[in-house]
Every structure is written in structure tokens, then in C-alpha cells.
PDB file of C-alpha atoms in Angstrom:
ATOM      1  CA  MET V1170      -0.302  -0.011   0.096  1.00 53.00           C
ATOM      2  CA  LYS V1171       3.175   2.263   0.869  1.00 52.00           C
ATOM      3  CA  SER V1172       6.488   2.370   0.537  1.00 50.00           C
ATOM      4  CA  PRO V1173       8.899   1.797   2.598  1.00 43.00           C
ATOM      5  CA  ARG V1174      10.352   4.805   3.372  1.00 40.00           C
ATOM      6  CA  PHE V1175       6.967   5.836   4.111  1.00 47.00           C
ATOM      7  CA  LEU V1176       6.053   3.371   6.558  1.00 48.00           C
ATOM      8  CA  ALA V1177       9.900   3.837   8.064  1.00 45.00           C
ATOM      9  CA  ILE V1178       8.677   7.430   8.804  1.00 46.00           C
ATOM     10  CA  CYS V1179       5.193   6.747  10.253  1.00 50.00           C
ATOM     11  CA  PHE V1180       6.953   4.348  12.862  1.00 50.00           C
ATOM     12  CA  LEU V1181       9.312   6.615  13.534  1.00 49.00           C
ATOM     13  CA  LEU V1182       6.688   9.378  14.401  1.00 47.00           C
ATOM     14  CA  THR V1183       4.313   7.209  15.883  1.00 48.00           C
ATOM     15  CA  SER V1184       6.587   6.165  18.051  1.00 48.00           C
ATOM     16  CA  LEU V1185       7.742   9.431  19.682  1.00 45.00           C
ATOM     17  CA  ALA V1186       4.153   9.453  20.588  1.00 47.00           C
ATOM     18  CA  PRO V1187       4.115  10.235  24.179  1.00 46.00           C
ATOM     19  CA  ALA V1188       1.414   8.097  24.587  1.00 44.00           C
ATOM     20  CA  ILE V1189       2.783   4.716  23.251  1.00 49.00           C
ATOM     21  CA  GLY V1190       3.031   3.352  26.841  1.00 51.00           C
ATOM     22  CA  LYS V1191      -0.132   4.532  28.039  1.00 68.00           C
ATOM     23  CA  GLU V1192      -3.285   1.833  28.514  1.00 75.00           C
ATOM     24  CA  LEU V1193      -6.682   4.128  27.575  1.00 84.00           C
ATOM     25  CA  PRO V1194      -9.405   2.040  29.179  1.00 88.00           C
ATOM     26  CA  CYS V1195     -12.393   1.148  26.951  1.00 92.00           C
ATOM     27  CA  LYS V1196     -15.553   3.045  28.635  1.00 92.00           C
ATOM     28  CA  PRO V1197     -18.514   1.571  26.316  1.00 94.00           C
ATOM     29  CA  GLU V1198     -20.944   2.032  29.435  1.00 95.00           C
ATOM     30  CA  LYS V1199     -21.637   5.488  27.680  1.00 94.00           C
ATOM     31  CA  TRP V1200     -23.239   4.007  24.402  1.00 96.00           C
ATOM     32  CA  GLN V1201     -25.490   1.946  26.665  1.00 96.00           C
ATOM     33  CA  ALA V1202     -28.529   4.246  25.907  1.00 96.00           C
ATOM     34  CA  ALA V1203     -27.539   4.271  21.832  1.00 96.00           C
ATOM     35  CA  ILE V1204     -27.315   0.530  21.842  1.00 97.00           C
ATOM     36  CA  GLU V1205     -30.398  -0.091  23.569  1.00 96.00           C
ATOM     37  CA  LYS V1206     -32.316   2.339  20.852  1.00 96.00           C
ATOM     38  CA  PHE V1207     -30.519  -0.538  18.592  1.00 96.00           C
ATOM     39  CA  ALA V1208     -32.183  -2.755  20.261  1.00 95.00           C
ATOM     40  CA  ALA V1209     -35.424  -1.049  20.775  1.00 96.00           C
ATOM     41  CA  ALA V1210     -35.885  -0.565  16.758  1.00 94.00           C
ATOM     42  CA  ASP V1211     -34.549  -4.134  15.988  1.00 94.00           C
ATOM     43  CA  LEU V1212     -37.611  -5.407  18.173  1.00 93.00           C
ATOM     44  CA  GLU V1213     -40.100  -3.013  16.068  1.00 93.00           C
ATOM     45  CA  ASN V1214     -38.697  -3.809  12.533  1.00 91.00           C
ATOM     46  CA  PRO V1215     -35.677  -6.142  12.635  1.00 90.00           C
ATOM     47  CA  PRO V1216     -33.274  -6.242   9.884  1.00 87.00           C
ATOM     48  CA  ALA V1217     -32.981  -8.970   7.240  1.00 84.00           C
ATOM     49  CA  GLN V1218     -30.715 -12.220   8.381  1.00 90.00           C
ATOM     50  CA  GLU V1219     -28.361 -12.486   5.904  1.00 93.00           C
ATOM     51  CA  GLY V1220     -27.873  -8.868   4.651  1.00 95.00           C
ATOM     52  CA  ILE V1221     -25.052  -6.408   5.097  1.00 97.00           C
ATOM     53  CA  VAL V1222     -24.439  -4.202   8.741  1.00 98.00           C
ATOM     54  CA  PHE V1223     -22.213  -1.326   8.876  1.00 98.00           C
ATOM     55  CA  VAL V1224     -20.919  -0.857  11.968  1.00 99.00           C
ATOM     56  CA  GLY V1225     -18.993   1.521  13.675  1.00 98.00           C
ATOM     57  CA  SER V1226     -18.452   5.770  14.468  1.00 98.00           C
ATOM     58  CA  SER V1227     -19.625   8.907  12.849  1.00 98.00           C
ATOM     59  CA  SER V1228     -18.345   8.597   9.436  1.00 98.00           C
ATOM     60  CA  ILE V1229     -20.765   5.164   9.605  1.00 99.00           C
ATOM     61  CA  VAL V1230     -23.903   7.300  11.072  1.00 98.00           C
ATOM     62  CA  LEU V1231     -23.686   9.765   8.639  1.00 98.00           C
ATOM     63  CA  TRP V1232     -23.465   7.030   5.307  1.00 98.00           C
ATOM     64  CA  LYS V1233     -26.775   7.553   3.949  1.00 98.00           C
ATOM     65  CA  LEU V1234     -26.811   3.694   3.348  1.00 97.00           C
ATOM     66  CA  PRO V1235     -30.333   3.827   0.840  1.00 96.00           C
ATOM     67  CA  GLU V1236     -29.303   6.118  -1.266  1.00 97.00           C
ATOM     68  CA  SER V1237     -25.680   4.906  -1.600  1.00 97.00           C
ATOM     69  CA  PHE V1238     -26.593   1.498  -2.128  1.00 96.00           C
ATOM     70  CA  PRO V1239     -29.949   1.071  -2.944  1.00 94.00           C
ATOM     71  CA  ASP V1240     -29.862  -2.427  -4.186  1.00 92.00           C
ATOM     72  CA  LEU V1241     -28.518  -3.856  -1.438  1.00 92.00           C
ATOM     73  CA  ASN V1242     -29.786  -5.265   1.939  1.00 88.00           C
ATOM     74  CA  ALA V1243     -27.743  -2.959   4.382  1.00 95.00           C
ATOM     75  CA  THR V1244     -28.126  -2.138   7.756  1.00 96.00           C
ATOM     76  CA  ASN V1245     -26.707   1.097   9.937  1.00 97.00           C
ATOM     77  CA  ARG V1246     -25.517   0.325  12.938  1.00 98.00           C
ATOM     78  CA  GLY V1247     -23.280   3.545  13.801  1.00 98.00           C
ATOM     79  CA  PHE V1248     -22.838   5.404  16.691  1.00 97.00           C
ATOM     80  CA  GLY V1249     -21.033   8.662  16.716  1.00 93.00           C
ATOM     81  CA  GLY V1250     -17.924   9.410  18.683  1.00 95.00           C
ATOM     82  CA  SER V1251     -17.409   5.543  19.182  1.00 98.00           C
ATOM     83  CA  GLU V1252     -13.864   3.943  19.416  1.00 98.00           C
ATOM     84  CA  ILE V1253     -13.310  -0.028  18.240  1.00 98.00           C
ATOM     85  CA  CYS V1254     -13.498  -1.560  21.243  1.00 98.00           C
ATOM     86  CA  ASP V1255     -17.048   0.079  21.566  1.00 98.00           C
ATOM     87  CA  SER V1256     -18.109  -2.145  18.636  1.00 98.00           C
ATOM     88  CA  THR V1257     -16.531  -4.728  20.119  1.00 98.00           C
ATOM     89  CA  HIS V1258     -17.792  -4.781  22.982  1.00 98.00           C
ATOM     90  CA  TYR V1259     -21.550  -4.327  21.969  1.00 98.00           C
ATOM     91  CA  LEU V1260     -21.189  -7.005  19.054  1.00 98.00           C
ATOM     92  CA  GLU V1261     -23.661  -8.295  19.855  1.00 97.00           C
ATOM     93  CA  THR V1262     -26.675  -6.394  19.751  1.00 96.00           C
ATOM     94  CA  LEU V1263     -24.969  -4.477  16.715  1.00 97.00           C
ATOM     95  CA  VAL V1264     -24.423  -7.233  14.972  1.00 98.00           C
ATOM     96  CA  ILE V1265     -23.992 -10.605  15.489  1.00 97.00           C
ATOM     97  CA  LYS V1266     -27.585 -11.376  15.992  1.00 96.00           C
ATOM     98  CA  HIS V1267     -28.497 -10.837  12.636  1.00 96.00           C
ATOM     99  CA  HIS V1268     -26.365 -12.871  11.084  1.00 97.00           C
ATOM    100  CA  PRO V1269     -24.477 -10.838   8.272  1.00 97.00           C
ATOM    101  CA  ARG V1270     -23.040 -11.801   5.141  1.00 97.00           C
ATOM    102  CA  ILE V1271     -20.898  -9.276   5.250  1.00 98.00           C
ATOM    103  CA  VAL V1272     -19.743  -6.382   8.047  1.00 98.00           C
ATOM    104  CA  VAL V1273     -18.613  -2.956   6.513  1.00 99.00           C
ATOM    105  CA  PHE V1274     -16.522  -1.667   9.687  1.00 99.00           C
ATOM    106  CA  TYR V1275     -15.133   1.924  10.390  1.00 99.00           C
ATOM    107  CA  ALA V1276     -13.456   2.742  13.491  1.00 99.00           C
ATOM    108  CA  GLY V1277      -9.950   4.186  14.658  1.00 98.00           C
ATOM    109  CA  ASP V1278     -10.167   7.492  14.285  1.00 96.00           C
ATOM    110  CA  ASN V1279     -11.363   8.517  17.870  1.00 98.00           C
ATOM    111  CA  ASP V1280      -9.241   6.127  19.113  1.00 98.00           C
ATOM    112  CA  ILE V1281      -6.175   8.077  17.750  1.00 98.00           C
ATOM    113  CA  ALA V1282      -7.604  11.095  18.357  1.00 97.00           C
ATOM    114  CA  ARG V1283      -7.583  10.243  22.187  1.00 96.00           C
ATOM    115  CA  GLY V1284      -4.188   9.083  22.276  1.00 96.00           C
ATOM    116  CA  LYS V1285      -3.859   5.694  21.005  1.00 96.00           C
ATOM    117  CA  THR V1286      -0.615   4.445  19.656  1.00 97.00           C
ATOM    118  CA  ALA V1287      -1.259   2.324  16.088  1.00 97.00           C
ATOM    119  CA  GLU V1288      -0.116  -0.227  18.094  1.00 97.00           C
ATOM    120  CA  GLN V1289      -3.137  -0.506  20.613  1.00 97.00           C
ATOM    121  CA  VAL V1290      -5.465   0.356  17.421  1.00 98.00           C
ATOM    122  CA  HIS V1291      -4.473  -2.989  15.619  1.00 98.00           C
ATOM    123  CA  HIS V1292      -4.576  -4.479  19.135  1.00 97.00           C
ATOM    124  CA  ASP V1293      -8.013  -3.415  19.115  1.00 98.00           C
ATOM    125  CA  PHE V1294      -9.262  -4.657  15.886  1.00 99.00           C
ATOM    126  CA  LEU V1295      -7.461  -8.443  16.546  1.00 98.00           C
ATOM    127  CA  ALA V1296      -9.919  -8.240  19.628  1.00 98.00           C
ATOM    128  CA  PHE V1297     -12.874  -7.000  16.884  1.00 99.00           C
ATOM    129  CA  GLN V1298     -12.451  -9.545  14.391  1.00 98.00           C
ATOM    130  CA  GLU V1299     -11.721 -12.000  16.654  1.00 98.00           C
ATOM    131  CA  LYS V1300     -14.828 -11.754  18.214  1.00 99.00           C
ATOM    132  CA  LEU V1301     -16.619 -11.431  15.448  1.00 99.00           C
ATOM    133  CA  PHE V1302     -15.384 -14.582  13.531  1.00 99.00           C
ATOM    134  CA  THR V1303     -15.767 -16.895  16.553  1.00 99.00           C
ATOM    135  CA  ALA V1304     -19.942 -15.988  16.191  1.00 98.00           C
ATOM    136  CA  LEU V1305     -19.603 -15.696  12.361  1.00 98.00           C
ATOM    137  CA  PRO V1306     -17.019 -17.447  10.530  1.00 98.00           C
ATOM    138  CA  ASP V1307     -18.519 -17.568   7.446  1.00 97.00           C
ATOM    139  CA  THR V1308     -18.569 -13.563   7.303  1.00 98.00           C
ATOM    140  CA  ARG V1309     -16.583 -11.279   5.616  1.00 98.00           C
ATOM    141  CA  LEU V1310     -15.395  -8.353   6.994  1.00 99.00           C
ATOM    142  CA  LEU V1311     -14.549  -4.459   5.028  1.00 99.00           C
ATOM    143  CA  TYR V1312     -12.832  -2.381   7.439  1.00 99.00           C
ATOM    144  CA  VAL V1313     -13.048   0.756   5.760  1.00 99.00           C
ATOM    145  CA  ALA V1314      -9.085   2.314   6.172  1.00 99.00           C
ATOM    146  CA  ILE V1315      -8.897   5.195   9.043  1.00 99.00           C
ATOM    147  CA  LYS V1316      -9.124   8.948   6.905  1.00 98.00           C
ATOM    148  CA  PRO V1317      -7.246  11.036   6.238  1.00 97.00           C
ATOM    149  CA  SER V1318      -9.315  14.681   8.086  1.00 96.00           C
ATOM    150  CA  ARG V1319      -8.311  17.544   7.796  1.00 97.00           C
ATOM    151  CA  SER V1320      -9.477  18.162  11.215  1.00 98.00           C
ATOM    152  CA  ARG V1321      -6.975  15.575  12.285  1.00 98.00           C
ATOM    153  CA  TRP V1322      -4.083  15.888  10.031  1.00 97.00           C
ATOM    154  CA  GLN V1323      -1.006  16.308  12.773  1.00 97.00           C
ATOM    155  CA  LYS V1324      -2.200  12.555  13.512  1.00 97.00           C
ATOM    156  CA  ALA V1325      -2.232  11.545   9.979  1.00 97.00           C
ATOM    157  CA  PRO V1326       1.547   9.639  11.017  1.00 96.00           C
ATOM    158  CA  VAL V1327      -0.048   7.696  13.264  1.00 97.00           C
ATOM    159  CA  MET V1328      -3.257   6.690  11.025  1.00 98.00           C
ATOM    160  CA  ALA V1329      -1.349   5.630   8.222  1.00 96.00           C
ATOM    161  CA  ALA V1330       0.981   2.967  10.667  1.00 97.00           C
ATOM    162  CA  ALA V1331      -2.454   2.006  12.088  1.00 98.00           C
ATOM    163  CA  ASN V1332      -3.822   1.387   8.826  1.00 98.00           C
ATOM    164  CA  GLU V1333      -0.521  -0.248   7.305  1.00 97.00           C
ATOM    165  CA  LEU V1334      -0.904  -2.590  10.727  1.00 98.00           C
ATOM    166  CA  ILE V1335      -4.177  -3.562   9.676  1.00 98.00           C
ATOM    167  CA  ALA V1336      -4.245  -3.259   6.267  1.00 98.00           C
ATOM    168  CA  ALA V1337      -1.150  -6.457   6.467  1.00 98.00           C
ATOM    169  CA  GLU V1338      -3.641  -8.280   9.197  1.00 98.00           C
ATOM    170  CA  CYS V1339      -6.725  -8.497   6.400  1.00 98.00           C
ATOM    171  CA  GLU V1340      -4.080  -9.644   3.968  1.00 97.00           C
ATOM    172  CA  SER V1341      -3.705 -12.853   5.904  1.00 96.00           C
ATOM    173  CA  SER V1342      -7.124 -13.370   5.800  1.00 96.00           C
ATOM    174  CA  GLU V1343     -10.159 -14.612   2.706  1.00 96.00           C
ATOM    175  CA  ARG V1344     -12.454 -13.165   4.733  1.00 97.00           C
ATOM    176  CA  MET V1345     -11.112  -9.694   5.946  1.00 98.00           C
ATOM    177  CA  THR V1346     -11.204  -6.805   2.940  1.00 98.00           C
ATOM    178  CA  PHE V1347      -9.163  -3.307   3.865  1.00 99.00           C
ATOM    179  CA  ILE V1348     -10.663  -0.828   2.005  1.00 99.00           C
ATOM    180  CA  ASP V1349      -8.252   1.974   1.110  1.00 98.00           C
ATOM    181  CA  ILE V1350     -10.332   5.093   1.294  1.00 98.00           C
ATOM    182  CA  TRP V1351      -6.596   7.080   2.288  1.00 97.00           C
ATOM    183  CA  THR V1352      -4.745   6.792  -1.083  1.00 96.00           C
ATOM    184  CA  PRO V1353      -7.671   8.265  -3.332  1.00 97.00           C
ATOM    185  CA  MET V1354      -8.350  11.192  -0.671  1.00 97.00           C
ATOM    186  CA  VAL V1355      -4.602  12.701   0.186  1.00 95.00           C
ATOM    187  CA  SER V1356      -3.736  15.013  -2.524  1.00 80.00           C
ATOM    188  CA  THR V1357       0.216  13.907  -2.118  1.00 82.00           C
ATOM    189  CA  GLN V1358       1.222  10.006  -1.755  1.00 78.00           C
ATOM    190  CA  ASP V1359       4.198   8.874   0.932  1.00 78.00           C
ATOM    191  CA  SER V1360       3.821  13.083   2.925  1.00 88.00           C
ATOM    192  CA  PHE V1361       2.610  14.287   6.153  1.00 94.00           C
ATOM    193  CA  GLU V1362       3.211  17.788   4.963  1.00 92.00           C
ATOM    194  CA  GLU V1363       0.016  20.353   5.118  1.00 91.00           C
ATOM    195  CA  GLU V1364       0.037  20.428   1.174  1.00 90.00           C
ATOM    196  CA  ALA V1365      -0.883  16.700   1.266  1.00 92.00           C
ATOM    197  CA  MET V1366      -4.080  17.158   3.365  1.00 95.00           C
ATOM    198  CA  PRO V1367      -6.993  15.795   1.415  1.00 96.00           C
ATOM    199  CA  PRO V1368      -9.180  18.830  -0.502  1.00 96.00           C
ATOM    200  CA  ALA V1369     -11.835  20.484   1.474  1.00 97.00           C
ATOM    201  CA  ASP V1370     -14.420  19.946  -0.671  1.00 98.00           C
ATOM    202  CA  LEU V1371     -14.525  15.912   0.515  1.00 98.00           C
ATOM    203  CA  PHE V1372     -15.295  17.486   4.615  1.00 98.00           C
ATOM    204  CA  ILE V1373     -17.924  19.402   5.351  1.00 98.00           C
ATOM    205  CA  LYS V1374     -16.927  22.476   7.731  1.00 98.00           C
ATOM    206  CA  ASP V1375     -15.270  20.876  10.434  1.00 98.00           C
ATOM    207  CA  GLY V1376     -12.358  18.966   8.615  1.00 98.00           C
ATOM    208  CA  LEU V1377     -13.006  16.093  10.041  1.00 98.00           C
ATOM    209  CA  HIS V1378     -16.523  14.516   8.829  1.00 98.00           C
ATOM    210  CA  LEU V1379     -17.555  13.445   4.857  1.00 99.00           C
ATOM    211  CA  SER V1380     -19.224  15.422   2.317  1.00 99.00           C
ATOM    212  CA  ALA V1381     -21.789  14.615  -0.069  1.00 98.00           C
ATOM    213  CA  LYS V1382     -18.654  14.580  -2.420  1.00 99.00           C
ATOM    214  CA  GLY V1383     -16.529  12.212   0.284  1.00 99.00           C
ATOM    215  CA  TYR V1384     -19.031  10.104   0.461  1.00 99.00           C
ATOM    216  CA  ASP V1385     -19.682   9.741  -3.362  1.00 99.00           C
ATOM    217  CA  LEU V1386     -16.031   8.892  -3.604  1.00 99.00           C
ATOM    218  CA  TRP V1387     -15.904   6.284  -0.419  1.00 99.00           C
ATOM    219  CA  ASN V1388     -19.504   4.557  -2.015  1.00 98.00           C
ATOM    220  CA  SER V1389     -17.361   4.325  -5.611  1.00 98.00           C
ATOM    221  CA  ILE V1390     -14.440   2.276  -3.830  1.00 98.00           C
ATOM    222  CA  LEU V1391     -16.706  -0.206  -1.715  1.00 98.00           C
ATOM    223  CA  GLU V1392     -19.295  -1.272  -3.906  1.00 96.00           C
ATOM    224  CA  PRO V1393     -17.410  -3.923  -6.042  1.00 96.00           C
ATOM    225  CA  HIS V1394     -16.766  -5.245  -2.791  1.00 96.00           C
ATOM    226  CA  LEU V1395     -20.340  -4.796  -1.970  1.00 94.00           C
ATOM    227  CA  GLN V1396     -21.549  -6.586  -5.689  1.00 81.00           C
ATOM    228  CA  ASP V1397     -18.893  -9.253  -5.188  1.00 58.00           C
ATOM    229  CA  ASP V1398     -20.506 -11.136  -2.845  1.00 53.00           C
ATOM    230  CA  LYS V1399     -24.373 -10.467  -3.882  1.00 49.00           C
TER     231      LYS V1399
END
């Protein structure tokens, strides 16, 4: 995905992070109300089994799935501000009980913003996929790369390093696919200079959440992977 020189820079910079050895505990209880709303919605209108579940943080929440993928049976189970470990904690309610054939997962952005290292994000991803595949060994996992947002560009080296670790993990299993949205979003490859930031029109005013144009780009990258599994 990236050049050896780029990887070396990523890991050098992340190794200098002050939080490298700091454990940041998961606090999933703050999402209990949101999860209960999902459970209530499932009782009222149960998602079809063997469909596609999108789970993760606000990039999932704001994804207009019926418009983006009108021909696919997609369920949105995103909850904004969440980290990887939060989705893992509530995986039974969010994903497992629906027995999806595909899980689309986006998280890691908030983890790094809170101070987690690339290695910690990778570790949390391993816990997520282990819990998922233990319960649903035939399900496919599509992990959407941590996005290079303008408002968090100072964290880009850590994000890129986390993406590399997770991409390598996905390449080791036929059940997982790494969806590289990083490469087509950034202006210049192999650089963390300001001029390499993604274009402003891919985001809304906060520079963090995607604009309609940003989601159009993501849709074009992800859709072939969903169609292959129809």
C-alpha cells in the first residue's frame, strides 16, 4: 500500500508519541442508551438476516446507505464518537444477532484522537475480528481505512501506521478486506506535509466529517466489494 520509506517515517513518528505505553481503558457504558435504541428498533423492525451491517463511528452514522446502495440490504449500526473497543463490546447486539454475510466496519479515528497508538488500534482491531469470526465464521469483514481528515491531520502519521498494520492483517485472511480510502483522498502520497492534506471539498466545514462528495468517493471504492458478494 505504501513505500518502505513512508512506512519507516510512520513508525518513527508514532514511536515518539508520548502515549506509546499508556493504556487507555475502554468505556463502553457511555453508549448504553444508544445501544438500547438499536435493540428497540430491531424489535420493531427486525433487519433481515444474511444482509450487510455497517458498524462503527460517525462516518458510519452519517453514511446515507439507502441512497448509496439502494439495491443492497444494508443496516446502519453506527454510533458517533465510538472507538473500536466500543463496537467490540456491543458486537452481539449490533452485529452478531443479525447474522450478516458482510460487515462493513469503520473505527479507529476517535481512538487515535484520544491518544491511542497505532499498535493499540491494531490490538483492538484484532479483538474485534476475533469476536466476530468466533461467532460468525462465514461472515466477511470489510474494514474501511482510517480516513485522513483535515482537522486531525497532525495525527496522520499514527493513522497511516495503524492502517498499515490492519491492512497487513486483512491480507492474511480471505475473510477480510482492507478498503483503502486513504490513498485516493490525500493530495500527495508518502507525505505528511500540509500540502498533502485531502481536498477541503471532501469534508463538511468541520474538516472531520465527510461531505456528499466525500461519500461519493467512498461509495465508488466500496461498492465493487459489496457487489462481488451479492
